[in-house]
Each structure stands twice: as structure tokens, then as C-alpha cells.
Amino acid sequence: MRVLFKVYRYQPETREDAYFDSFEFDAEPTDRVLDGLNHIKWHLDGTLTLRRSCQHGICGSDALRINGVNRLACKVLIGDVGSKIKIEPLMGFTVIKDLVVDMDRFFSHYRSVMPYFVNDEAPPDRERLQSVEARDAYDDTTKCILCAACTTSCPSAWSNPDFIGPAAIVQAHRFIFDDRDEGSEERLAALGQRDGVWRCRTVFNCTRACPKEIQITKAIGEVKKAIVADRS
Amino acid sequence: MSRRDGGGHRRPQGSGFEASAWFFMRVSGVVLLGLAVFHLFWMHFVIGVENIDFNAVAGRWEGRWGPLWRLYDLALLVFAMAHGFNGLRYVLEDYVQRPGRRLALKSIAYTLGFLLISAGAYIIFTFDSGGV
């Protein structure tokens, strides 16, 4: 099939403003959008700048706005999007170049929730055992790949860059509801700040945007409930 | 945010107000649903839309169940205003970026909410039809 890619370009060293570039070429409907972008970079315009690493929906580098919707370019087939494909960088972050955005703030929010296992007790001889039921409590949020599709689809995050954002809350949820972890109190206190979970207005954009189909709004609701229960 | 400060266990303080506000919105939402649905039912099916006038309300407030009706209307007033104005506060906090302007608009909203609740409560507590 013949496809037309309209790609957002921003090359600050040669041109001040951002603009759209069009590329037309033949592709298979079963090609992924990322294959199209690779084709452009490798054969049509080597200056196109984008992030991608594993190219199989695990590393989370190539989340982009594809025809207005946040998706992973490596998980979306061209045939499912159509012959006209508009590619833009994630919304709400500063664009560094073309499709590459500055994710410093995103990762500083991520680090603020202590996204690692906390338990000061000496580990037992073998692993710290956990029941199947206890593991189920946070199974969904272990799937997060930090692609930022959720945070950059959230109107609260767009309007307030200090809002910790859905991705950081999902990461915190993964440890808060892990019964082997002992850092929940501090995580809940961090998330209980004004710009923590309370900026979430239950818009559900994050849940729709997540390429791993994590029930993000539900997870955020569970964290809100845990904070209220923790205080009372 | 450091997890441990000098080995001591320090807990960063969360915003208790925002947590309470969030919880209040859930509770008041459910309470308002009950209050509003019963109010609609009463006005439409028990009294009937064609009979709603000054006398219908005056009779309700001054009749045998008057004190209970006044309490009901007061609850409806307070919950609806607090729920609504807290929602307005959310909107202002989300969309008004400049701190001075945000403070000014929030002050106006709080004053307006206080005045409306006061005026409503004043009427509920002091209403006397004077036998009209």
C-alpha cells in the first residue's frame, strides 16, 4: 500500500520553528509504524531524529503521538492506522529535536516515589516468599515500561508540570501493594502532597493511552484510598 | 526525597487537606445523590409540579414535619454548595497558573460560597410565612 507519513520536525540548529515534513512510499499493511519511520531515516532523510531501542514494546522508548493518539510506534501496524499517518512527539514535554522530548522531569517524578524494593530486614536463606493472592494485588502495575504515554495524555500533567503524573503513581503502586516491601508509608506521604495523587481528576486518558493496558486510573484510585485509610 | 535522614525515621507530611477534600467529594457525592433524588421524587410525584408554589414550600416548613424538612433542606444546601465550590476550587487550581490571580479568584469563590450558604441558612432558620 502507498502511505503518506506527515512527521513533526524541529531542528533548532538549522531552523527556528517547528514544521511538518511529508514522506510518501510503499509499505506493507503488516509493517509497523516504526518500520515506516526507520524507512524514512535509513532511505529518505537521515536527519530524522527519534528514540527507539528494543523495537518490541518492552523498552518504552518510542511512544509517540500517532494520528493524535499516544501509542508505541513498534506496536502499531500501518494497516491499522491507515494510509495517512501523522507522527508527533509526546505532548507536554519540551521537544529537543524532531520526535525526541526532554524526559528529565518525568524521571525525577519517577525517582521521588522510591521505585525500588525497600526492606531493611536481612533476607531469609532463600527468596522472600509471597502468596499468589498477595502477588495479585499489584500484578497489573508490574507491566509498566515507563514509556510516558499515560503522563503525556493527562490534562492535569499538561497544565501542571509539577503534578507527579500517572506513570510515577503506577510505579509507586507496584511497591505500595507488595506485602514484602516496607517503604509504603514514605511513598504514600510523597504521593499525598498537593501535587501528588490529588491532582488526578479521574479523566481516564491514561488508561486509554497505556500500551500495556494497565488499569491506571484504578491503580491511582487504590493509592488515593490507601492514603485516606493511612491517615485515619 | 531521601528515605532515611541520619538513621531516624522521618515522614514527609502529605497534604491532609487535599486528602480530606477528596474523601469529602466521594461522601458528599453519594449523599447528594440520595438527597436530590428524594427531593425530585417528592416535588414531582408527591406534591406534583403543577402544585409547587410559595404555599407548598411554606406549608412544608411550617407543618408538623417542618423542623425535619428544614434540616433536610439545610443538608441539601450545605452539601451542594460545599461539593460545588470545592469542584470550582479544583478548576481554579488546575487552570489558573499565576499565584496572585489564583489567590484572588479563590478568595472570591470562597466568599461567594460563604455568602450563599449564609443567606440560604438564614432563610431556612428564620422563615416565617406570617400566615400568608
Coordinates of C-alpha atoms in Angstrom, one line a residue:
Chain A
M1 CA 0.0 0.0 0.0
R2 CA 1.0 3.6 -0.6
V3 CA 1.4 5.5 2.7
L4 CA 1.9 9.2 3.5
F5 CA 3.8 10.0 6.7
K6 CA 3.5 13.5 8.0
V7 CA 6.2 13.9 10.5
Y8 CA 6.8 16.7 13.1
R9 CA 10.2 18.2 12.6
Y10 CA 12.2 20.5 14.8
Q11 CA 15.9 21.0 14.0
P12 CA 16.9 24.0 16.2
E13 CA 20.5 24.2 14.7
T14 CA 19.2 24.8 11.2
R15 CA 15.7 26.3 11.6
E16 CA 14.0 28.1 14.4
D17 CA 10.4 26.9 14.1
A18 CA 8.9 23.5 14.0
Y19 CA 7.2 22.2 10.8
F20 CA 5.8 19.1 9.2
D21 CA 7.6 17.0 6.6
S22 CA 5.8 14.7 4.3
F23 CA 7.2 11.3 3.1
E24 CA 5.4 9.1 0.6
F25 CA 6.4 5.5 0.0
D26 CA 5.3 1.9 -0.4
A27 CA 4.7 -0.2 2.7
E28 CA 3.0 -3.4 3.8
P29 CA -0.1 -3.1 5.9
T30 CA 1.6 -5.5 8.3
D31 CA 4.6 -3.2 8.7
R32 CA 4.7 -1.4 12.0
V33 CA 4.6 2.4 12.1
L34 CA 8.2 2.2 13.5
D35 CA 9.2 0.3 10.3
G36 CA 7.9 3.3 8.3
L37 CA 9.9 5.8 10.5
N38 CA 13.0 3.6 10.1
H39 CA 12.5 3.5 6.3
I40 CA 12.4 7.3 6.3
K41 CA 15.6 7.6 8.5
W42 CA 17.5 5.0 6.5
H43 CA 16.5 5.7 3.0
L44 CA 14.8 9.1 2.7
D45 CA 16.1 11.6 5.3
G46 CA 18.9 10.6 7.7
T47 CA 18.4 13.7 9.8
L48 CA 15.1 12.5 11.2
T49 CA 15.7 12.0 15.0
L50 CA 13.8 9.6 17.1
R51 CA 14.2 7.3 20.1
R52 CA 13.8 3.5 19.7
S53 CA 15.7 0.7 21.2
C54 CA 14.3 -2.8 21.6
Q55 CA 11.6 -2.2 18.9
H56 CA 9.4 -4.9 20.5
G57 CA 7.2 -3.0 23.0
I58 CA 9.4 -3.6 26.1
C59 CA 11.8 -0.7 26.4
G60 CA 9.2 2.0 26.1
S61 CA 11.4 4.4 24.0
D62 CA 9.2 5.0 21.0
A63 CA 6.0 6.3 22.5
L64 CA 4.8 8.9 20.0
R65 CA 1.6 10.7 19.1
I66 CA 0.3 8.7 16.1
N67 CA -2.7 10.3 14.4
G68 CA -3.3 12.2 17.6
V69 CA -3.2 9.2 19.9
N70 CA -0.3 8.2 22.2
R71 CA 1.0 4.8 21.1
L72 CA 4.2 2.8 20.8
A73 CA 5.3 3.1 17.2
C74 CA 6.7 -0.5 17.4
K75 CA 3.3 -2.0 18.5
V76 CA 1.0 -0.3 15.9
L77 CA 0.6 -1.7 12.4
I78 CA 0.4 0.6 9.5
G79 CA -2.7 -1.2 8.2
D80 CA -4.5 -0.5 11.5
V81 CA -3.7 3.3 11.3
G82 CA -4.5 3.9 7.6
S83 CA -2.6 5.3 4.7
K84 CA -2.2 8.8 6.1
I85 CA -0.1 8.8 9.3
K86 CA 0.7 11.9 11.3
I87 CA 3.6 11.5 13.7
E88 CA 4.2 14.0 16.6
P89 CA 6.3 13.9 19.7
L90 CA 4.6 13.3 23.1
M91 CA 2.6 16.3 24.3
G92 CA 3.6 18.3 27.4
F93 CA 7.3 17.8 27.3
T94 CA 9.9 20.2 25.8
V95 CA 10.9 19.0 22.3
I96 CA 14.7 18.7 22.0
K97 CA 14.8 17.6 18.4
D98 CA 12.2 16.2 16.0
L99 CA 10.5 13.4 17.9
V100 CA 12.8 13.4 20.9
V101 CA 11.5 15.1 24.1
D102 CA 13.1 16.1 27.3
M103 CA 12.1 13.5 29.9
D104 CA 14.2 14.8 32.9
R105 CA 11.1 15.9 34.9
F106 CA 9.3 12.7 34.1
F107 CA 12.2 10.7 35.6
S108 CA 12.6 13.0 38.6
H109 CA 8.9 12.4 39.4
Y110 CA 9.6 8.7 39.0
R111 CA 12.5 8.8 41.4
S112 CA 10.5 10.7 44.0
V113 CA 8.3 7.7 44.8
M114 CA 11.3 5.4 45.6
P115 CA 10.7 2.9 42.8
Y116 CA 12.7 0.1 44.3
F117 CA 12.2 -2.6 46.9
V118 CA 12.6 -1.4 50.5
N119 CA 13.1 -3.9 53.2
D120 CA 15.9 -3.5 55.8
E121 CA 15.5 -6.9 57.4
A122 CA 18.1 -9.5 56.5
P123 CA 16.8 -11.7 53.6
P124 CA 16.0 -15.3 54.5
D125 CA 18.1 -18.2 53.3
R126 CA 16.1 -18.4 50.1
E127 CA 13.8 -15.9 48.5
R128 CA 11.1 -13.8 50.3
L129 CA 8.1 -16.0 49.7
Q130 CA 4.8 -14.4 48.7
S131 CA 1.3 -15.9 48.2
V132 CA -0.4 -15.9 44.9
E133 CA -3.1 -13.6 46.3
A134 CA -0.6 -11.1 47.7
R135 CA 1.1 -11.0 44.4
D136 CA -2.2 -10.4 42.5
A137 CA -2.6 -7.1 44.4
Y138 CA 0.0 -5.4 42.3
D139 CA 0.3 -7.7 39.3
D140 CA -1.1 -5.1 36.8
T141 CA 1.3 -2.3 37.7
T142 CA 4.4 -4.5 37.2
K143 CA 3.8 -4.2 33.5
C144 CA 4.7 -0.5 33.3
I145 CA 7.6 0.2 30.8
L146 CA 7.9 3.9 31.6
C147 CA 7.1 5.0 28.0
A148 CA 5.3 8.1 29.4
A149 CA 2.3 7.6 27.1
C150 CA 0.0 7.9 30.1
T151 CA 1.6 11.0 31.7
T152 CA 1.6 12.9 28.4
S153 CA -2.1 12.1 27.7
C154 CA -3.1 13.6 31.1
P155 CA -4.7 17.1 31.1
S156 CA -3.6 17.6 34.7
A157 CA 0.0 16.9 33.7
W158 CA -0.2 19.2 30.7
S159 CA -1.5 22.1 32.8
N160 CA 0.8 21.5 35.8
P161 CA 4.3 20.1 35.2
D162 CA 4.7 19.6 39.0
F163 CA 2.0 17.0 39.0
I164 CA 3.7 13.7 39.7
G165 CA 1.8 12.1 36.9
P166 CA 0.2 8.7 36.3
A167 CA 3.4 6.8 35.5
A168 CA 5.1 7.6 38.8
I169 CA 1.9 6.6 40.7
V170 CA 1.8 3.3 38.8
Q171 CA 5.4 2.6 39.8
A172 CA 4.7 3.5 43.4
H173 CA 1.6 1.3 43.3
R174 CA 3.7 -1.7 42.3
F175 CA 5.7 -1.4 45.6
I176 CA 3.0 0.0 48.0
F177 CA 0.8 -3.1 47.4
D178 CA 3.8 -5.5 47.6
D179 CA 3.5 -7.1 51.1
R180 CA 7.2 -7.8 51.3
D181 CA 8.0 -4.1 50.9
E182 CA 8.3 -1.7 53.9
G183 CA 8.6 1.7 52.2
S184 CA 4.9 2.3 51.7
E185 CA 4.5 4.9 54.4
E186 CA 7.1 7.2 52.8
R187 CA 5.7 6.6 49.3
L188 CA 2.2 7.4 50.4
A189 CA 3.4 10.5 52.1
A190 CA 5.2 11.6 48.9
L191 CA 2.1 10.9 46.9
G192 CA -0.2 12.6 49.4
Q193 CA 1.4 16.0 48.7
R194 CA -0.7 18.6 46.8
D195 CA 1.0 17.8 43.5
G196 CA 0.8 14.0 44.2
V197 CA -2.3 11.9 43.5
W198 CA -4.7 14.7 44.4
R199 CA -4.1 16.4 41.0
C200 CA -5.7 13.4 39.3
R201 CA -9.3 14.2 38.2
T202 CA -10.1 10.7 37.0
V203 CA -10.1 11.7 33.4
F204 CA -9.2 8.1 32.3
N205 CA -6.9 9.3 29.4
C206 CA -4.0 7.4 31.0
T207 CA -5.9 4.1 31.0
R208 CA -6.8 4.6 27.3
A209 CA -3.2 5.6 26.4
C210 CA -1.3 2.7 28.1
P211 CA 0.2 0.3 25.5
K212 CA 0.4 -2.3 28.2
E213 CA -3.3 -2.0 29.1
I214 CA -2.6 -1.3 32.7
Q215 CA -5.8 -0.1 34.6
I216 CA -4.0 3.1 35.6
T217 CA -7.0 5.1 36.8
K218 CA -8.0 2.1 39.0
A219 CA -4.4 1.9 40.4
I220 CA -4.4 5.7 41.2
G221 CA -7.8 5.2 42.9
E222 CA -6.3 2.5 45.1
V223 CA -3.5 4.7 46.1
K224 CA -5.9 7.5 47.0
K225 CA -7.9 5.1 49.1
A226 CA -4.7 3.9 50.8
I227 CA -3.6 7.4 51.7
V228 CA -7.0 8.2 53.2
A229 CA -7.0 4.9 55.1
D230 CA -3.4 5.6 56.3
R231 CA -4.4 8.9 57.7
S232 CA -7.5 7.8 59.6
Chain B
M1 CA 13.3 12.7 48.7
S2 CA 15.6 10.7 51.0
R3 CA 14.3 7.7 52.6
R4 CA 16.3 7.9 55.8
D5 CA 17.7 11.1 57.4
G6 CA 20.6 10.2 59.7
G7 CA 19.1 6.9 60.6
G8 CA 16.0 8.5 62.1
H9 CA 12.5 7.8 60.7
R10 CA 11.2 11.0 59.2
R11 CA 8.0 11.0 57.4
P12 CA 7.3 13.8 54.9
Q13 CA 4.0 15.4 55.6
G14 CA 1.3 14.9 53.0
S15 CA -1.5 17.4 52.4
G16 CA -4.2 16.4 54.9
F17 CA -6.5 19.0 53.4
E18 CA -6.3 17.6 49.9
A19 CA -6.9 14.0 51.2
S20 CA -9.9 15.2 53.3
A21 CA -11.2 17.2 50.3
W22 CA -11.0 14.1 48.1
F23 CA -12.8 12.0 50.6
F24 CA -15.4 14.6 51.2
M25 CA -16.2 14.8 47.5
R26 CA -16.9 11.0 47.4
V27 CA -19.1 11.1 50.5
S28 CA -20.9 14.3 49.6
G29 CA -21.5 12.9 46.1
V30 CA -23.3 9.9 47.4
V31 CA -25.2 11.8 50.0
L32 CA -26.3 14.4 47.4
L33 CA -27.5 11.7 45.1
G34 CA -29.8 10.4 47.8
L35 CA -30.9 13.9 48.8
A36 CA -31.5 15.1 45.3
V37 CA -33.3 12.0 44.1
F38 CA -35.7 12.1 47.1
H39 CA -36.2 15.8 46.6
L40 CA -37.1 15.2 42.9
F41 CA -39.4 12.4 43.9
W42 CA -41.2 14.5 46.5
M43 CA -41.7 17.5 44.3
H44 CA -42.7 15.7 41.2
F45 CA -44.7 12.7 42.5
V46 CA -46.0 13.6 45.9
I47 CA -46.6 17.3 45.5
G48 CA -46.8 17.4 41.7
V49 CA -45.1 20.0 39.5
E50 CA -48.3 22.0 38.9
N51 CA -48.7 22.5 42.7
I52 CA -45.3 23.8 43.5
D53 CA -45.7 27.4 44.7
F54 CA -44.9 29.5 47.8
N55 CA -47.6 27.8 49.8
A56 CA -46.3 24.4 49.1
V57 CA -42.9 25.3 50.5
A58 CA -44.2 27.4 53.4
G59 CA -46.6 24.6 54.4
R60 CA -43.8 22.0 54.3
W61 CA -41.6 24.1 56.5
E62 CA -44.3 25.2 59.0
G63 CA -46.2 21.9 59.1
R64 CA -45.8 19.0 61.6
W65 CA -42.6 17.8 59.9
G66 CA -41.3 21.4 59.5
P67 CA -38.1 21.1 61.6
L68 CA -37.2 17.9 59.8
W69 CA -37.8 19.5 56.3
R70 CA -35.7 22.5 57.3
L71 CA -32.9 20.2 58.4
Y72 CA -33.2 18.3 55.1
D73 CA -33.1 21.5 53.0
L74 CA -30.2 22.7 55.1
A75 CA -28.3 19.5 54.4
L76 CA -29.0 19.8 50.7
L77 CA -27.9 23.4 50.7
V78 CA -24.6 22.8 52.6
F79 CA -23.6 19.6 50.8
A80 CA -24.4 21.0 47.3
M81 CA -22.6 24.3 47.9
A82 CA -19.5 22.7 49.5
H83 CA -19.3 20.0 46.8
G84 CA -19.8 22.5 44.0
F85 CA -17.4 25.1 45.3
N86 CA -14.7 22.5 46.0
G87 CA -15.1 21.5 42.4
L88 CA -14.7 25.1 41.4
R89 CA -11.5 25.3 43.6
Y90 CA -10.2 22.3 41.7
V91 CA -10.8 24.0 38.3
L92 CA -9.1 27.2 39.6
E93 CA -6.1 25.3 40.9
D94 CA -5.7 23.4 37.7
Y95 CA -6.1 26.2 35.2
V96 CA -5.1 29.5 36.8
Q97 CA -1.4 29.4 36.7
R98 CA -0.4 32.8 38.2
P99 CA -0.4 32.7 42.0
G100 CA -1.8 36.2 42.6
R101 CA -4.7 35.7 40.2
R102 CA -5.4 32.2 41.6
L103 CA -5.5 33.6 45.2
A104 CA -7.8 36.4 44.1
L105 CA -10.2 34.1 42.3
K106 CA -10.2 31.5 45.1
S107 CA -11.0 34.3 47.6
I108 CA -13.9 35.4 45.5
A109 CA -15.2 31.9 45.2
Y110 CA -14.9 31.2 49.0
T111 CA -16.6 34.5 49.8
L112 CA -19.4 33.8 47.3
G113 CA -19.8 30.3 48.7
F114 CA -19.9 31.5 52.3
L115 CA -22.5 34.2 51.4
L116 CA -24.7 31.8 49.6
I117 CA -24.7 29.3 52.4
S118 CA -25.3 32.0 55.0
A119 CA -28.2 33.5 53.1
G120 CA -29.8 30.1 52.5
A121 CA -29.3 29.0 56.1
Y122 CA -30.7 32.3 57.4
I123 CA -33.9 31.8 55.4
I124 CA -34.2 28.2 56.5
F125 CA -33.8 29.0 60.2
T126 CA -35.8 32.2 60.3
F127 CA -38.6 31.6 57.7
D128 CA -42.0 32.7 58.9
S129 CA -44.8 33.0 56.3
G130 CA -46.7 35.2 58.7
G131 CA -49.8 33.1 58.0
V132 CA -50.0 34.1 54.3

